[in-house]
Short mmCIF file of C-alpha atoms and ligand atoms in Angstrom, two decimals:
data_model
loop_
_atom_site.label_atom_id
_atom_site.label_comp_id
_atom_site.label_asym_id
_atom_site.label_seq_id
_atom_site.Cartn_x
_atom_site.Cartn_y
_atom_site.Cartn_z
CA UNK A 1 -0.12 0.12 0.23
CA UNK A 2 1.15 3.61 -0.85
CA UNK A 3 1.90 5.57 2.01
CA UNK A 4 -1.08 8.38 1.94
CA UNK A 5 -0.02 12.11 1.62
CA UNK A 6 -0.92 15.20 2.73
CA UNK A 7 -4.54 15.16 0.69
CA UNK A 8 -5.75 12.02 2.58
CA UNK A 9 -5.70 13.70 5.63
CA UNK A 10 -7.94 16.61 4.65
CA UNK A 11 -11.42 14.63 5.80
CA UNK A 12 -9.71 14.39 9.12
CA UNK A 13 -8.68 17.58 10.24
CA UNK A 14 -9.98 19.96 7.69
CA UNK A 15 -8.97 21.82 4.45
CA UNK A 16 -7.82 25.14 6.04
CA UNK A 17 -4.92 22.83 8.06
CA UNK A 18 -3.44 21.23 4.84
CA UNK A 19 -3.60 24.66 2.82
CA UNK A 20 -1.44 26.11 5.90
CA UNK A 21 0.99 22.88 5.81
CA UNK A 22 1.50 23.57 1.91
CA UNK A 23 1.50 27.26 2.37
CA UNK A 24 4.04 27.51 5.00
CA UNK A 25 5.99 24.32 3.02
CA UNK A 26 5.86 26.64 -0.16
CA UNK A 27 8.35 29.07 1.71
CA UNK A 28 10.60 25.67 2.35
CA UNK A 29 10.39 24.26 -1.33
CA UNK A 30 13.85 22.41 -1.93
CA UNK A 31 15.33 23.17 1.67
CA UNK A 32 17.37 19.66 2.20
CA UNK A 33 15.78 18.51 5.72
CA UNK A 34 17.67 15.77 7.51
CA UNK A 35 16.05 14.18 10.60
CA UNK A 36 19.33 11.68 12.45
CA UNK A 37 17.84 9.46 15.70
CA UNK A 38 19.17 6.02 16.59
CA UNK A 39 16.76 3.52 15.61
CA UNK A 40 14.74 2.83 12.85
CA UNK A 41 12.13 0.79 14.53
CA UNK A 42 10.80 0.83 18.20
CA UNK A 43 9.92 3.79 20.35
CA UNK A 44 7.91 7.09 20.00
CA UNK A 45 10.84 8.90 17.65
CA UNK A 46 10.84 6.20 14.91
CA UNK A 47 7.34 5.89 14.94
CA UNK A 48 7.20 9.80 14.40
CA UNK A 49 9.82 9.93 12.06
CA UNK A 50 8.17 7.21 9.71
CA UNK A 51 5.64 9.27 8.51
CA UNK A 52 6.63 12.66 9.25
CA UNK A 53 9.72 12.39 6.68
CA UNK A 54 7.68 11.21 3.61
CA UNK A 55 5.14 13.69 4.61
CA UNK A 56 7.77 16.75 4.70
CA UNK A 57 8.40 15.17 1.37
CA UNK A 58 5.04 15.43 0.13
CA UNK A 59 4.62 18.75 1.17
CA UNK A 60 7.66 19.85 -1.29
CA UNK A 61 10.63 19.53 1.15
CA UNK A 62 14.17 17.52 0.05
CA UNK A 63 13.50 15.27 3.24
CA UNK A 64 16.01 12.41 4.53
CA UNK A 65 16.37 10.36 7.74
CA UNK A 66 19.32 8.58 8.94
CA UNK A 67 20.10 6.55 11.89
CA UNK A 68 23.04 6.06 13.39
CA UNK A 69 24.83 2.89 14.30
CA UNK A 70 26.50 1.39 17.61
CA UNK A 71 27.67 -1.39 19.73
CA UNK A 72 26.59 -2.52 22.77
CA UNK A 73 28.70 -0.78 24.97
CA UNK A 74 27.39 2.52 22.90
CA UNK A 75 23.66 1.66 23.95
CA UNK A 76 24.10 0.73 27.18
CA UNK A 77 25.87 4.33 27.93
CA UNK A 78 23.31 5.84 25.98
CA UNK A 79 20.22 4.18 28.32
CA UNK A 80 22.21 5.02 30.80
CA UNK A 81 21.95 9.22 29.69
CA UNK A 82 18.72 8.49 29.05
CA UNK A 83 18.19 7.37 32.65
CA UNK A 84 20.26 9.93 34.24
CA UNK A 85 18.33 12.54 32.10
CA UNK A 86 14.97 11.34 33.81
CA UNK A 87 16.34 11.94 37.25
CA UNK A 88 17.70 8.39 37.95
CA UNK A 89 21.53 8.83 38.80
CA UNK A 90 24.01 6.75 36.86
CA UNK A 91 27.63 6.02 37.22
CA UNK A 92 28.83 6.91 33.85
CA UNK A 93 32.60 6.74 33.61
CA UNK A 94 35.23 8.64 31.59
CA UNK A 95 36.04 5.74 28.96
CA UNK A 96 32.38 5.20 28.29
CA UNK A 97 31.97 9.02 27.63
CA UNK A 98 34.98 9.06 25.06
CA UNK A 99 33.42 5.92 23.55
CA UNK A 100 30.12 7.38 23.09
CA UNK A 101 32.00 10.70 21.22
CA UNK A 102 34.09 8.29 19.15
CA UNK A 103 30.88 6.39 18.04
CA UNK A 104 29.32 9.56 16.95
CA UNK A 105 32.39 10.66 14.90
CA UNK A 106 32.40 7.32 13.42
CA UNK A 107 28.92 7.83 12.47
CA UNK A 108 29.74 11.44 10.86
CA UNK A 109 31.95 9.82 8.88
CA UNK A 110 29.52 7.44 7.40
CA UNK A 111 26.31 9.41 7.51
CA UNK A 112 25.62 12.09 4.56
CA UNK A 113 25.10 15.18 7.11
CA UNK A 114 24.81 17.96 4.61
CA UNK A 115 21.64 19.48 4.76
CA UNK A 116 20.34 23.04 5.12
CA UNK A 117 18.29 21.86 8.17
CA UNK A 118 19.64 19.09 10.43
CA UNK A 119 17.39 17.39 12.94
CA UNK A 120 18.98 15.69 15.66
CA UNK A 121 16.49 13.43 17.89
CA UNK A 122 17.75 13.13 21.64
CA UNK A 123 21.03 12.34 23.00
CA UNK A 124 22.38 9.25 21.08
CA UNK A 125 23.47 11.32 17.97
CA UNK A 126 23.89 14.63 19.96
CA UNK A 127 27.47 14.71 19.50
CA UNK A 128 27.17 15.02 15.60
CA UNK A 129 27.04 18.61 16.03
CA UNK A 130 31.15 18.04 16.74
CA UNK A 131 31.30 17.41 13.14
CA UNK A 132 28.93 19.95 11.70
CA UNK A 133 29.72 20.32 7.94
CA UNK A 134 30.40 23.86 7.59
CA UNK A 135 28.19 26.33 5.76
CA UNK A 136 24.99 28.05 6.18
CA UNK A 137 23.07 25.23 7.77
CA UNK A 138 20.82 25.25 10.65
CA UNK A 139 21.20 22.57 13.35
CA UNK A 140 18.35 21.90 15.69
CA UNK A 141 18.34 19.11 18.68
CA UNK A 142 15.02 17.77 19.60
CA UNK A 143 14.73 16.56 23.05
CA UNK A 144 11.63 13.73 23.38
CA UNK A 145 12.56 12.64 27.16
CA UNK A 146 11.71 14.16 29.96
CA UNK A 147 14.67 16.27 31.16
CA UNK A 148 13.09 18.22 34.19
CA UNK A 149 15.58 16.91 36.78
CA UNK A 150 18.62 15.65 35.12
CA UNK A 151 21.90 14.35 36.93
CA UNK A 152 23.96 17.18 36.92
CA UNK A 153 26.99 15.61 35.92
CA UNK A 154 25.59 14.16 32.88
CA UNK A 155 23.67 17.64 32.12
CA UNK A 156 27.08 19.44 32.40
CA UNK A 157 28.62 16.91 29.74
CA UNK A 158 25.80 16.87 27.29
CA UNK A 159 24.82 20.92 27.62
CA UNK A 160 28.24 21.29 26.20
CA UNK A 161 27.11 19.64 23.43
CA UNK A 162 23.47 21.18 23.31
CA UNK A 163 24.83 24.84 23.39
CA UNK A 164 26.60 24.28 19.83
CA UNK A 165 23.04 23.99 17.85
CA UNK A 166 21.22 26.46 16.57
CA UNK A 167 17.90 25.80 18.36
CA UNK A 168 16.35 23.28 20.62
CA UNK A 169 12.79 21.60 20.66
CA UNK A 170 11.41 20.30 23.85
CA UNK A 171 8.13 18.76 24.75
CA UNK A 172 7.05 20.34 27.70
CA UNK A 173 8.29 23.93 29.07
CA UNK A 174 9.77 22.33 32.20
CA UNK A 175 11.85 19.99 30.46
CA UNK A 176 13.98 23.14 28.84
CA UNK A 177 17.24 24.23 30.41
CA UNK A 178 19.10 27.59 30.33
CA UNK A 179 20.86 27.86 27.17
CA UNK A 180 21.93 30.37 24.38
CA UNK A 181 19.86 29.80 21.70
CA UNK A 182 16.31 29.81 20.89
CA UNK A 183 14.01 27.02 22.35
CA UNK A 184 10.41 25.89 20.86
CA UNK A 185 7.95 23.90 22.82
CA UNK A 186 6.41 21.26 20.51
CA UNK A 187 4.30 18.29 21.35
CA UNK A 188 4.89 15.11 19.22
CA UNK A 189 1.78 13.25 17.45
CA UNK A 190 0.60 10.22 15.82
CA UNK A 191 -0.33 9.46 12.66
CA UNK A 192 -4.37 8.76 12.02
CA UNK A 193 -4.14 6.74 8.91
CA UNK A 194 -0.98 4.52 10.13
CA UNK A 195 -1.67 0.45 10.22
CA UNK A 196 -1.61 1.38 14.00
CA UNK A 197 -4.35 3.85 14.10
CA UNK A 198 -6.24 3.31 10.93
CA UNK A 199 -10.11 2.48 11.79
CA UNK A 200 -10.49 -1.00 12.02
CA UNK A 201 -13.54 -3.51 11.75
CA UNK A 202 -15.30 -5.15 14.62
CA UNK A 203 -14.23 -8.58 13.14
CA UNK A 204 -10.97 -7.54 12.26
CA UNK A 205 -10.60 -6.46 16.27
CA UNK A 206 -12.06 -10.02 16.92
CA UNK A 207 -9.56 -11.98 14.52
CA UNK A 208 -6.82 -10.36 15.76
CA UNK A 209 -7.53 -10.77 19.53
CA UNK A 210 -8.64 -14.42 19.14
CA UNK A 211 -5.07 -14.79 17.30
CA UNK A 212 -3.51 -13.14 20.30
CA UNK A 213 -5.27 -15.85 22.29
CA UNK A 214 -6.91 -13.00 24.41
CA UNK A 215 -10.94 -13.89 25.61
CA UNK A 216 -13.18 -11.05 25.27
CA UNK A 217 -15.17 -12.44 28.09
CA UNK A 218 -13.88 -9.82 30.54
CA UNK A 219 -13.17 -6.12 29.73
CA UNK A 220 -9.79 -5.50 29.19
CA UNK A 221 -7.32 -3.26 30.62
CA UNK A 222 -4.29 -2.41 28.46
CA UNK A 223 -1.11 -0.79 28.36
CA UNK A 224 1.20 -1.08 25.38
CA UNK A 225 4.78 -0.14 26.34
CA UNK A 226 8.52 -1.07 25.89
CA UNK A 227 9.17 -3.34 29.08
CA UNK A 228 11.28 -0.03 30.55
CA UNK A 229 11.10 0.65 34.24
CA UNK A 230 9.63 4.49 33.69
CA UNK A 231 6.82 2.59 32.32
CA UNK A 232 5.99 1.20 35.34
CA UNK A 233 4.61 -2.14 33.68
CA UNK A 234 5.26 -3.69 37.39
CA UNK A 235 3.07 -1.20 38.75
CA UNK A 236 0.37 -1.83 36.25
CA UNK A 237 0.07 -5.27 37.30
CA UNK A 238 -0.06 -4.37 41.21
CA UNK A 239 -2.96 -1.69 39.87
CA UNK A 240 -4.69 -4.10 37.98
CA UNK A 241 -4.80 -7.12 40.42
CA UNK A 242 -6.14 -4.70 43.22
CA UNK A 243 -8.96 -3.59 40.72
CA UNK A 244 -9.33 -6.86 39.47
CA UNK A 245 -10.56 -8.25 43.21
CA UNK A 246 -13.60 -6.08 42.89
CA UNK A 247 -14.10 -6.18 39.04
CA UNK A 248 -13.34 -8.91 36.99
CA UNK A 249 -11.36 -7.88 34.07
CA UNK A 250 -8.12 -9.19 31.91
CA UNK A 251 -4.70 -7.62 32.02
CA UNK A 252 -3.10 -6.88 28.81
CA UNK A 253 0.34 -5.63 28.62
CA UNK A 254 1.67 -5.20 25.06
CA UNK A 255 5.49 -4.24 24.26
CA UNK A 256 8.64 -5.17 22.40
CA UNK A 257 11.94 -3.86 22.66
CA UNK A 258 13.84 -1.23 20.79
CA UNK A 259 16.98 -1.50 18.93
CA UNK A 260 18.51 0.85 21.37
CA UNK A 261 17.17 -0.18 24.40
CA UNK A 262 19.12 -3.18 26.38
CA UNK A 263 17.37 -3.07 29.77
CA UNK A 264 14.03 -4.47 28.17
CA UNK A 265 14.36 -8.30 28.69
CA UNK A 266 15.01 -7.83 32.10
CA UNK A 267 12.16 -5.79 33.21
CA UNK A 268 9.89 -8.16 31.25
CA UNK A 269 11.31 -10.94 33.72
CA UNK A 270 10.12 -8.69 36.41
CA UNK A 271 6.47 -8.18 34.78
CA UNK A 272 6.31 -12.34 34.44
CA UNK A 273 7.40 -12.70 37.92
CA UNK A 274 5.05 -10.34 39.65
CA UNK A 275 2.06 -11.77 37.30
CA UNK A 276 2.67 -15.11 38.50
CA UNK A 277 0.28 -17.84 36.83
CA UNK A 278 -2.67 -15.77 37.09
CA UNK A 279 -4.11 -16.53 33.66
CA UNK A 280 -6.10 -13.49 33.55
CA UNK A 281 -3.06 -11.21 33.05
CA UNK A 282 -1.46 -11.69 29.30
CA UNK A 283 1.80 -10.41 28.73
CA UNK A 284 2.75 -10.23 25.17
CA UNK A 285 6.03 -9.54 23.48
CA UNK A 286 5.82 -8.26 20.34
CA UNK A 287 7.77 -7.84 16.98
CA UNK A 288 8.16 -4.18 16.14
CA UNK A 289 5.84 -5.26 12.96
CA UNK A 290 3.23 -5.81 15.29
CA UNK A 291 1.34 -2.04 14.60
CA UNK A 292 -2.26 -3.92 13.60
CA UNK A 293 -2.26 -5.98 16.95
CA UNK A 294 -1.31 -2.97 19.03
CA UNK A 295 -4.12 -0.84 17.11
CA UNK A 296 -6.53 -3.55 17.69
CA UNK A 297 -5.81 -4.14 21.62
CA UNK A 298 -6.03 -0.14 21.97
CA UNK A 299 -9.43 -0.56 20.41
CA UNK A 300 -10.45 -3.83 22.37
CA UNK A 301 -9.44 -1.76 25.71
CA UNK A 302 -11.91 -0.92 28.05
CA UNK A 303 -9.43 1.24 29.66
CA UNK A 304 -5.86 2.23 28.73
CA UNK A 305 -3.04 2.61 30.78
CA UNK A 306 0.04 4.29 30.75
CA UNK A 307 1.47 4.76 34.35
CA UNK A 308 4.62 5.94 33.39
CA UNK A 309 6.79 7.49 36.59
CA UNK A 310 8.86 9.62 34.02
CA UNK A 311 7.72 10.40 30.65
CA UNK A 312 8.77 13.03 27.91
CA UNK A 313 5.47 12.77 26.14
CA UNK A 314 3.54 9.31 25.51
CA UNK A 315 2.59 8.60 21.92
CA UNK A 316 0.47 5.59 23.68
CA UNK A 317 -1.74 7.90 25.03
CA UNK A 318 -2.76 9.78 22.11
CA UNK A 319 -3.25 6.57 20.28
CA UNK A 320 -5.45 5.43 22.46
CA UNK A 321 -7.25 8.95 22.77
CA UNK A 322 -7.70 8.83 19.33
CA UNK A 323 -9.51 5.60 19.62
CA UNK A 324 -11.81 7.12 22.05
CA UNK A 325 -10.75 5.53 25.08
CA UNK A 326 -10.22 7.09 28.45
CA UNK A 327 -6.40 6.83 29.39
CA UNK A 328 -5.30 6.45 33.18
CA UNK A 329 -1.55 8.31 33.13
CA UNK A 330 1.10 8.62 35.81
CA UNK A 331 0.97 12.36 36.36
CA UNK A 332 4.53 13.09 34.98
CA UNK A 333 5.87 14.96 32.58
CA UNK A 334 4.10 15.19 29.10
CA UNK A 335 1.14 12.98 30.28
CA UNK A 336 0.17 15.88 32.45
CA UNK A 337 -0.87 18.18 29.27
CA UNK A 338 -2.32 14.85 27.16
CA UNK A 339 -4.76 13.70 29.71
CA UNK A 340 -7.28 16.46 31.08
CA UNK A 341 -7.68 15.18 34.56
CA UNK A 342 -11.40 13.88 34.57
CA UNK A 343 -12.48 14.80 31.27
CA UNK A 344 -10.54 12.60 28.85
CA UNK A 345 -9.12 10.17 31.64
CA UNK A 346 -7.30 10.46 35.10
CA UNK A 347 -3.96 11.47 36.28
CA UNK A 348 -2.58 9.19 38.99
CA UNK A 349 0.34 9.37 41.68
CA UNK A 350 0.24 5.37 42.84
CA UNK A 351 -0.76 2.00 42.24
CA UNK A 352 -3.60 2.32 44.67
CA UNK A 353 -4.79 5.68 42.35
CA UNK A 354 -4.65 3.76 39.34
CA UNK A 355 -6.70 0.71 40.76
CA UNK A 356 -9.42 2.90 42.09
CA UNK A 357 -9.39 4.53 38.81
CA UNK A 358 -9.71 1.42 36.86
CA UNK A 359 -12.83 0.31 39.27
CA UNK A 360 -14.00 3.67 38.85
CA UNK A 361 -13.96 3.51 34.64
CA UNK A 362 -14.83 -0.44 34.72
CA UNK A 363 -17.76 0.53 36.96
CA UNK A 364 -19.22 3.28 35.45
CA UNK A 365 -19.21 2.38 31.24
CA UNK A 366 -21.33 5.60 30.12
CA UNK A 367 -18.68 7.86 31.92
CA UNK A 368 -15.88 6.27 30.49
CA UNK A 369 -17.45 6.32 27.04
CA UNK A 370 -18.00 10.07 27.26
CA UNK A 371 -14.67 10.47 28.56
CA UNK A 372 -13.30 8.37 25.41
CA UNK A 373 -15.09 11.20 23.63
CA UNK A 374 -13.59 13.69 24.57
CA UNK A 375 -10.40 12.38 24.46
CA UNK A 376 -10.69 11.75 20.83
CA UNK A 377 -11.48 15.10 20.18
CA UNK A 378 -8.90 16.71 21.74
CA UNK A 379 -6.22 14.31 20.08
CA UNK A 380 -7.73 15.62 16.44
CA UNK A 381 -7.18 19.08 17.86
CA UNK A 382 -3.78 18.72 19.57
CA UNK A 383 -2.16 15.50 18.71
CA UNK A 384 -2.23 14.20 15.12
CA UNK A 385 0.71 14.72 12.90
CA UNK A 386 -0.88 17.33 11.05
CA UNK A 387 -0.44 20.06 13.69
CA UNK A 388 3.16 18.77 14.36
CA UNK A 389 4.19 19.09 10.91
CA UNK A 390 2.57 22.54 11.14
CA UNK A 391 3.97 23.51 13.81
CA UNK A 392 7.90 22.23 13.05
CA UNK A 393 7.26 24.18 9.31
CA UNK A 394 6.78 27.24 11.33
CA UNK A 395 10.01 26.70 13.39
CA UNK A 396 12.18 26.41 10.37
CA UNK A 397 10.38 29.23 8.69
CA UNK A 398 11.21 31.44 11.85
CA UNK A 399 14.53 30.06 11.89
CA UNK A 400 15.81 30.69 8.17
CA UNK A 401 13.65 33.91 8.21
CA UNK A 402 15.68 35.97 10.96
CA UNK A 403 13.17 35.65 13.22
CA UNK A 404 15.56 33.69 15.43
CA UNK A 405 17.37 37.09 15.92
CA UNK A 406 14.47 38.09 18.15
CA UNK A 407 14.19 34.65 19.96
CA UNK A 408 17.83 34.55 21.31
CA UNK A 409 17.45 35.06 25.09
N1 UDP B 501 5.18 0.76 20.50
C1 UDP B 501 5.41 -0.34 19.60
N2 UDP B 501 5.34 -1.62 19.97
C2 UDP B 501 5.81 -1.73 21.39
C3 UDP B 501 5.61 -0.95 22.34
C4 UDP B 501 5.25 0.23 21.88
O1 UDP B 501 5.18 -0.03 18.27
O2 UDP B 501 6.19 -2.93 21.57
C5 UDP B 501 4.84 2.07 20.00
C6 UDP B 501 3.76 2.49 20.55
O3 UDP B 501 2.64 2.21 19.93
C7 UDP B 501 3.78 4.26 20.38
C8 UDP B 501 5.65 3.97 20.71
O4 UDP B 501 6.24 2.80 20.02
O5 UDP B 501 3.71 4.43 19.17
C9 UDP B 501 6.08 4.51 21.60
O6 UDP B 501 5.90 5.68 21.94
P1 UDP B 501 5.79 6.19 23.44
O7 UDP B 501 5.83 7.62 23.23
O8 UDP B 501 4.60 5.94 24.07
O9 UDP B 501 6.99 5.82 24.38
P2 UDP B 501 8.72 5.59 23.96
O10 UDP B 501 8.66 4.23 23.55
O11 UDP B 501 8.97 6.52 22.88
O12 UDP B 501 9.38 5.69 25.54
#
């Protein structure tokens, strides 16, 4: 199937939005745009780039995507960066930092970094800036993680890299740092036409759940996430178990790994241990190609959870909202602007809080349905890829037309 172009989004977001995107892109026709991240599949960044890169090409930009390569030691170090930036202190040795810089240098030699606008995602490829080609290019660093309380020593190291960029983009105001360049706020987004989010017929959903061996006899409580401690899958099992004492329901935890996440297997083992042999709990390890399965699980859910303890912005929340589901999310980071507490779902601070809200939503299906409707409306307005493209194009325009001079603090 050919990937849908911009016009395919018109029935969903209306003609005005598409006209605006094309008008913005018109000013940037032929601009060579390069995105660089650290994994082609798995996790939210790859998920966004997979659709944003071709859509920007459809809008008339010369749009490319490169993925850096690293060895196990590199990804262990960058995972430690990730954990430390999200406030979990890590010991990172000088030799590991040197290796990180070396891997970035090797990638700079291997990749074609020649572009007018270069967007580098997250810390893994951040050191590519040290090898920026000369010329009138614009380099922007995009931070997708919750960097509101980073480990000081690591931030000092990264700051030296981030300061060299012409601008940075963050998902929430409280994640930003003091930096000598313009900082922009852009929320991530989902693609309503992707396999993961497109409409599914009830028979399709039923067939997929049957294939996954998940009975539909009881309401489903679903969390879709990489097996990562910050996603708190063990907390989800505990919350579900508490709720299920009062309201019979099944739990589905669905997730896979990402190429740049070496901790997944360990967290998965902890989840399995916590669940024991309870037959109402289903822990699925999905391949990166499981978009349709994730779509069906989110649609089959009575309640969706994203009980993260740290989250830059949860794409899974936007996905569930788009499917008209009330979402119970950890009251942290980007989740606090995604979920309107008590309107589109609930923000929770504990296992007990999550359990209480699961019970409440399962016990009041009409209220849950109304919340789901509100969630879908909010997702349409704020969390679709069309809004994201428009924000990004506006930013590039601002940077290239000199407005940046006004923005430098
Ligand atoms: N996802 C997936 N397979 C999995 C787990 C997650 O395709 O096994 C997708 C999920 O549907 C979402 C993205 O990966 O689109 C995760 O993005 P999010 O922002 O929620 O979290 P991240 O993994 O980037 O921390």
